[in-house]
Amino acid sequence: DAFDYPRRGAESRMTKDETMVKSADKDSEDSKKRPAVTPITSEGDMPQKKFYRQRAHCNPLSHNDAFDYPRTPQDMDWTQEHYPEPPPGNSLQPTVLDIGCGFGGLTVALATLLPKETILGMEIRAKVTEYVRLRIVASRKENPGSFQNCSVMRTNSMKFLPHYFRPHSLSKIFFCFPDPHFKRKNHGRRIVSERLLSEYAHFLKIGGRLYCITDVKELHDWHVEKCNAHPLFRKLNDEQVLKEDPCVHAMSVETEESKKVDRNKGSKHYAVYERIDDSEAPALDAESFFD
């Protein structure tokens, strides 16, 4: 032939395969020379928040398949990872939830504020959850015998609560500075809604309390509207009752978001609701069901 075209086929493929093998060998040699990666925080040391920053909010509806969870609450062993040395007399299962716990300020504070309760912070972001876990481990190390009644779990609370908790097993649920999801099309992502309030009522004991706090007035109005409309929740308006509840003050000052609001001289809006007995709920019929 007048022209010597490059050959394609077996020889060309062989050359490519040989190149890949050489590249793999080189990567293997480099990995042996490379020093082992040192963890950002050693187990038992207090973590530094700057290494665990993550985007403040995420879409909970896009994480449906990213989590392991038990088939039923009976399949969950809380002592294995969360409460290996529970205080005598405390429940071996969580009784207080800090949903969307962030960097764990309230979760850790509640451990000493409510020593007879078992606290669980729930967070959807992986890096933030790891920060809280290390923070609790370090607190236990620095204060032997303390903070054994608190833990943290990475999960999607909008999806998987029924897999973890039995009916009427919780005494308190906190929602502190949740994502406002300002756009109307995203209101379905809000952590307080008609559907989710029925779940929370299912898990709360009679007389249990639901706490909401935010620095966004529009979101506070949403919380009040949805909770007021739910037949199994009654708003606590008595200032003396609220003053005597130490959790009201704690959620206003212990979370990282509340401290940021204080630094920016912003305002905080909160509401507390009590789970009432089913017999106290207003009767519904076909005409009033959707009112």
GROMACS .gro file of C-alpha atoms in nm:
model
  291
    1ASP     CA    1   0.000   0.000   0.000
    2ALA     CA    2   0.104   0.354  -0.065
    3PHE     CA    3   0.015   0.452   0.288
    4ASP     CA    4   0.113   0.267   0.610
    5TYR     CA    5  -0.201   0.309   0.823
    6PRO     CA    6  -0.163   0.246   1.202
    7ARG     CA    7  -0.269  -0.109   1.286
    8ARG     CA    8  -0.567  -0.156   1.515
    9GLY     CA    9  -0.673  -0.467   1.702
   10ALA     CA   10  -0.485  -0.715   1.917
   11GLU     CA   11  -0.148  -0.537   1.916
   12SER     CA   12  -0.308  -0.200   1.990
   13ARG     CA   13  -0.516  -0.346   2.274
   14MET     CA   14  -0.212  -0.526   2.417
   15THR     CA   15  -0.021  -0.201   2.430
   16LYS     CA   16  -0.310  -0.036   2.612
   17ASP     CA   17  -0.338  -0.326   2.862
   18GLU     CA   18   0.035  -0.316   2.931
   19THR     CA   19   0.014   0.057   2.995
   20MET     CA   20  -0.269   0.003   3.244
   21VAL     CA   21  -0.073  -0.265   3.429
   22LYS     CA   22   0.232  -0.041   3.454
   23SER     CA   23   0.013   0.244   3.578
   24ALA     CA   24  -0.145   0.017   3.842
   25ASP     CA   25   0.198  -0.101   3.957
   26LYS     CA   26   0.317   0.257   3.986
   27ASP     CA   27   0.008   0.354   4.191
   28SER     CA   28   0.070   0.056   4.419
   29GLU     CA   29   0.432   0.159   4.474
   30ASP     CA   30   0.328   0.520   4.543
   31SER     CA   31   0.067   0.408   4.798
   32LYS     CA   32   0.334   0.211   4.985
   33LYS     CA   33   0.558   0.517   5.002
   34ARG     CA   34   0.272   0.743   5.108
   35PRO     CA   35   0.239   0.785   5.488
   36ALA     CA   36  -0.080   0.662   5.657
   37VAL     CA   37  -0.355   0.924   5.678
   38THR     CA   38  -0.383   1.069   6.028
   39PRO     CA   39  -0.740   1.126   6.155
   40ILE     CA   40  -0.838   1.490   6.198
   41THR     CA   41  -0.932   1.418   6.559
   42SER     CA   42  -0.805   1.131   6.771
   43GLU     CA   43  -1.074   0.932   6.951
   44GLY     CA   44  -1.123   1.091   7.292
   45ASP     CA   45  -0.995   1.436   7.194
   46MET     CA   46  -1.230   1.732   7.163
   47PRO     CA   47  -1.287   1.801   6.789
   48GLN     CA   48  -1.235   2.141   6.630
   49LYS     CA   49  -1.544   2.264   6.454
   50LYS     CA   50  -1.348   2.419   6.164
   51PHE     CA   51  -1.265   2.070   6.033
   52TYR     CA   52  -1.628   1.956   6.026
   53ARG     CA   53  -1.803   2.244   5.853
   54GLN     CA   54  -2.066   2.136   5.604
   55ARG     CA   55  -2.336   2.307   5.407
   56ALA     CA   56  -2.597   2.424   5.657
   57HIS     CA   57  -2.900   2.272   5.487
   58CYS     CA   58  -2.978   1.985   5.255
   59ASN     CA   59  -3.283   1.836   5.089
   60PRO     CA   60  -3.417   1.557   5.317
   61LEU     CA   61  -3.625   1.418   5.033
   62SER     CA   62  -3.313   1.330   4.831
   63HIS     CA   63  -3.157   1.106   5.097
   64ASN     CA   64  -3.418   0.831   5.107
   65ASP     CA   65  -3.184   0.541   5.034
   66ALA     CA   66  -2.863   0.665   5.197
   67PHE     CA   67  -2.917   0.526   5.547
   68ASP     CA   68  -2.924   0.190   5.722
   69TYR     CA   69  -3.208   0.142   5.967
   70PRO     CA   70  -3.366  -0.144   6.162
   71ARG     CA   71  -3.679  -0.316   6.036
   72THR     CA   72  -3.861  -0.253   6.365
   73PRO     CA   73  -3.778  -0.073   6.693
   74GLN     CA   74  -3.735  -0.413   6.858
   75ASP     CA   75  -3.441  -0.485   6.626
   76MET     CA   76  -3.244  -0.180   6.748
   77ASP     CA   77  -2.972  -0.235   7.010
   78TRP     CA   78  -2.911   0.107   7.164
   79THR     CA   79  -2.645  -0.013   7.407
   80GLN     CA   80  -2.399  -0.130   7.143
   81GLU     CA   81  -2.298   0.205   6.989
   82HIS     CA   82  -2.495   0.474   7.166
   83TYR     CA   83  -2.527   0.404   7.539
   84PRO     CA   84  -2.264   0.142   7.634
   85GLU     CA   85  -2.268   0.247   8.002
   86PRO     CA   86  -2.614   0.392   8.070
   87PRO     CA   87  -2.672   0.558   8.409
   88PRO     CA   88  -2.857   0.333   8.658
   89GLY     CA   89  -3.231   0.375   8.630
   90ASN     CA   90  -3.224   0.542   8.289
   91SER     CA   91  -3.406   0.400   7.990
   92LEU     CA   92  -3.185   0.202   7.753
   93GLN     CA   93  -3.373   0.368   7.467
   94PRO     CA   94  -3.391   0.741   7.383
   95THR     CA   95  -3.662   0.938   7.558
   96VAL     CA   96  -3.567   1.287   7.432
   97LEU     CA   97  -3.493   1.373   7.067
   98ASP     CA   98  -3.301   1.676   6.942
   99ILE     CA   99  -3.396   1.658   6.574
  100GLY     CA  100  -3.156   1.843   6.346
  101CYS     CA  101  -2.911   1.874   6.635
  102GLY     CA  102  -2.640   2.050   6.434
  103PHE     CA  103  -2.311   2.064   6.626
  104GLY     CA  104  -2.473   1.920   6.937
  105GLY     CA  105  -2.486   2.217   7.171
  106LEU     CA  106  -2.834   2.138   7.299
  107THR     CA  107  -2.784   1.760   7.290
  108VAL     CA  108  -2.484   1.784   7.523
  109ALA     CA  109  -2.651   2.045   7.746
  110LEU     CA  110  -2.961   1.830   7.792
  111ALA     CA  111  -2.747   1.540   7.915
  112THR     CA  112  -2.673   1.729   8.237
  113LEU     CA  113  -2.999   1.925   8.246
  114LEU     CA  114  -3.208   1.606   8.225
  115PRO     CA  115  -2.992   1.340   8.393
  116LYS     CA  116  -3.282   1.093   8.422
  117GLU     CA  117  -3.360   1.112   8.051
  118THR     CA  118  -3.180   0.944   7.760
  119ILE     CA  119  -3.093   1.203   7.495
  120LEU     CA  120  -3.044   1.140   7.122
  121GLY     CA  121  -2.934   1.404   6.873
  122MET     CA  122  -3.039   1.330   6.515
  123GLU     CA  123  -2.856   1.489   6.223
  124ILE     CA  124  -2.863   1.425   5.848
  125ARG     CA  125  -2.514   1.561   5.764
  126ALA     CA  126  -2.230   1.308   5.795
  127LYS     CA  127  -1.943   1.539   5.894
  128VAL     CA  128  -2.152   1.724   6.149
  129THR     CA  129  -2.272   1.397   6.302
  130GLU     CA  130  -1.912   1.279   6.337
  131TYR     CA  131  -1.823   1.605   6.512
  132VAL     CA  132  -2.101   1.555   6.768
  133ARG     CA  133  -2.001   1.192   6.822
  134LEU     CA  134  -1.640   1.291   6.892
  135ARG     CA  135  -1.760   1.575   7.114
  136ILE     CA  136  -1.963   1.333   7.327
  137VAL     CA  137  -1.676   1.081   7.346
  138ALA     CA  138  -1.438   1.358   7.458
  139SER     CA  139  -1.691   1.487   7.714
  140ARG     CA  140  -1.724   1.137   7.861
  141LYS     CA  141  -1.345   1.107   7.883
  142GLU     CA  142  -1.303   1.447   8.051
  143ASN     CA  143  -1.595   1.387   8.290
  144PRO     CA  144  -1.597   1.020   8.395
  145GLY     CA  145  -1.948   0.900   8.468
  146SER     CA  146  -2.112   1.194   8.290
  147PHE     CA  147  -2.265   1.228   7.943
  148GLN     CA  148  -2.339   0.855   7.929
  149ASN     CA  149  -2.704   0.941   7.870
  150CYS     CA  150  -2.655   1.123   7.539
  151SER     CA  151  -2.561   1.014   7.189
  152VAL     CA  152  -2.599   1.113   6.825
  153MET     CA  153  -2.719   0.936   6.513
  154ARG     CA  154  -2.699   1.019   6.145
  155THR     CA  155  -3.036   0.956   5.987
  156ASN     CA  156  -3.323   1.118   5.800
  157SER     CA  157  -3.578   1.199   6.069
  158MET     CA  158  -3.846   1.276   5.814
  159LYS     CA  159  -3.838   0.916   5.693
  160PHE     CA  160  -3.720   0.665   5.949
  161LEU     CA  161  -3.851   0.750   6.297
  162PRO     CA  162  -4.104   0.461   6.296
  163HIS     CA  163  -3.816   0.217   6.256
  164TYR     CA  164  -3.652   0.335   6.579
  165PHE     CA  165  -3.920   0.436   6.830
  166ARG     CA  166  -4.221   0.271   6.989
  167PRO     CA  167  -4.553   0.449   7.041
  168HIS     CA  168  -4.562   0.681   7.346
  169SER     CA  169  -4.192   0.626   7.423
  170LEU     CA  170  -4.068   0.987   7.406
  171SER     CA  171  -4.110   1.265   7.661
  172LYS     CA  172  -3.967   1.556   7.460
  173ILE     CA  173  -3.890   1.645   7.097
  174PHE     CA  174  -3.690   1.954   6.999
  175PHE     CA  175  -3.678   2.139   6.667
  176CYS     CA  176  -3.422   2.417   6.702
  177PHE     CA  177  -3.365   2.659   6.415
  178PRO     CA  178  -3.472   2.418   6.137
  179ASP     CA  179  -3.426   2.492   5.768
  180PRO     CA  180  -3.697   2.748   5.672
  181HIS     CA  181  -3.725   2.623   5.310
  182PHE     CA  182  -3.850   2.964   5.207
  183LYS     CA  183  -3.973   2.874   4.859
  184ARG     CA  184  -4.336   2.769   4.854
  185LYS     CA  185  -4.257   2.465   4.639
  186ASN     CA  186  -4.020   2.343   4.914
  187HIS     CA  187  -4.259   2.377   5.208
  188GLY     CA  188  -4.308   2.000   5.197
  189ARG     CA  189  -3.949   1.966   5.320
  190ARG     CA  190  -4.020   2.148   5.645
  191ILE     CA  191  -3.971   1.934   5.954
  192VAL     CA  192  -4.301   2.049   6.105
  193SER     CA  193  -4.603   1.963   5.893
  194GLU     CA  194  -4.949   1.810   5.928
  195ARG     CA  195  -4.827   1.460   5.839
  196LEU     CA  196  -4.514   1.468   6.054
  197LEU     CA  197  -4.700   1.612   6.353
  198SER     CA  198  -4.915   1.300   6.356
  199GLU     CA  199  -4.595   1.092   6.370
  200TYR     CA  200  -4.460   1.301   6.657
  201ALA     CA  201  -4.789   1.264   6.844
  202HIS     CA  202  -4.766   0.888   6.791
  203PHE     CA  203  -4.424   0.873   6.961
  204LEU     CA  204  -4.481   1.123   7.243
  205LYS     CA  205  -4.615   1.016   7.581
  206ILE     CA  206  -4.933   1.178   7.706
  207GLY     CA  207  -4.811   1.503   7.859
  208GLY     CA  208  -4.492   1.494   7.652
  209ARG     CA  209  -4.373   1.820   7.501
  210LEU     CA  210  -4.279   1.941   7.156
  211TYR     CA  211  -4.047   2.245   7.135
  212CYS     CA  212  -3.995   2.471   6.832
  213ILE     CA  213  -3.763   2.772   6.808
  214THR     CA  214  -3.649   2.978   6.509
  215ASP     CA  215  -3.522   3.324   6.421
  216VAL     CA  216  -3.751   3.339   6.116
  217LYS     CA  217  -4.088   3.491   6.204
  218GLU     CA  218  -4.261   3.345   5.899
  219LEU     CA  219  -4.146   2.996   5.995
  220HIS     CA  220  -4.256   3.049   6.356
  221ASP     CA  221  -4.603   3.144   6.230
  222TRP     CA  222  -4.602   2.823   6.024
  223HIS     CA  223  -4.512   2.617   6.334
  224VAL     CA  224  -4.790   2.776   6.536
  225GLU     CA  225  -5.045   2.737   6.259
  226LYS     CA  226  -4.971   2.368   6.202
  227CYS     CA  227  -4.946   2.277   6.570
  228ASN     CA  228  -5.257   2.472   6.668
  229ALA     CA  229  -5.453   2.291   6.399
  230HIS     CA  230  -5.346   1.945   6.512
  231PRO     CA  231  -5.604   1.785   6.744
  232LEU     CA  232  -5.346   1.607   6.965
  233PHE     CA  233  -5.136   1.911   7.060
  234ARG     CA  234  -5.220   2.193   7.299
  235LYS     CA  235  -5.012   2.510   7.315
  236LEU     CA  236  -4.865   2.603   7.652
  237ASN     CA  237  -4.929   2.973   7.701
  238ASP     CA  238  -4.883   2.998   8.078
  239GLU     CA  239  -4.570   3.208   8.127
  240GLN     CA  240  -4.509   3.056   8.470
  241VAL     CA  241  -4.519   2.700   8.331
  242LEU     CA  242  -4.274   2.797   8.056
  243LYS     CA  243  -4.048   2.975   8.303
  244GLU     CA  244  -4.031   2.664   8.520
  245ASP     CA  245  -3.932   2.447   8.223
  246PRO     CA  246  -3.548   2.463   8.201
  247CYS     CA  247  -3.558   2.328   7.845
  248VAL     CA  248  -3.713   2.653   7.718
  249HIS     CA  249  -3.411   2.852   7.832
  250ALA     CA  250  -3.167   2.582   7.716
  251MET     CA  251  -3.291   2.575   7.358
  252SER     CA  252  -3.269   2.956   7.350
  253VAL     CA  253  -2.901   2.975   7.449
  254GLU     CA  254  -2.723   2.639   7.400
  255THR     CA  255  -2.743   2.576   7.026
  256GLU     CA  256  -2.482   2.717   6.790
  257GLU     CA  257  -2.756   2.883   6.586
  258SER     CA  258  -2.899   3.059   6.892
  259LYS     CA  259  -2.554   3.195   6.975
  260LYS     CA  260  -2.516   3.320   6.619
  261VAL     CA  261  -2.854   3.495   6.644
  262ASP     CA  262  -2.736   3.663   6.965
  263ARG     CA  263  -2.414   3.779   6.799
  264ASN     CA  264  -2.616   3.928   6.514
  265LYS     CA  265  -2.863   4.080   6.761
  266GLY     CA  266  -3.151   3.894   6.597
  267SER     CA  267  -3.481   3.783   6.746
  268LYS     CA  268  -3.595   3.436   6.848
  269HIS     CA  269  -3.946   3.296   6.837
  270TYR     CA  270  -4.047   2.982   7.017
  271ALA     CA  271  -4.353   2.773   7.096
  272VAL     CA  272  -4.409   2.474   7.325
  273TYR     CA  273  -4.687   2.221   7.280
  274GLU     CA  274  -4.812   1.942   7.503
  275ARG     CA  275  -4.933   1.603   7.378
  276ILE     CA  276  -5.288   1.556   7.506
  277ASP     CA  277  -5.480   1.233   7.558
  278ASP     CA  278  -5.675   1.106   7.259
  279SER     CA  279  -5.996   1.137   7.462
  280GLU     CA  280  -5.937   1.514   7.496
  281ALA     CA  281  -5.904   1.567   7.124
  282PRO     CA  282  -6.198   1.741   6.957
  283ALA     CA  283  -6.438   1.506   6.785
  284LEU     CA  284  -6.415   1.502   6.405
  285ASP     CA  285  -6.680   1.416   6.153
  286ALA     CA  286  -6.702   1.420   5.775
  287GLU     CA  287  -6.789   1.790   5.773
  288SER     CA  288  -6.519   1.914   6.014
  289PHE     CA  289  -6.237   1.677   5.913
  290PHE     CA  290  -6.070   1.924   5.676
  291ASP     CA  291  -6.141   2.242   5.875
   0.00000   0.00000   0.00000
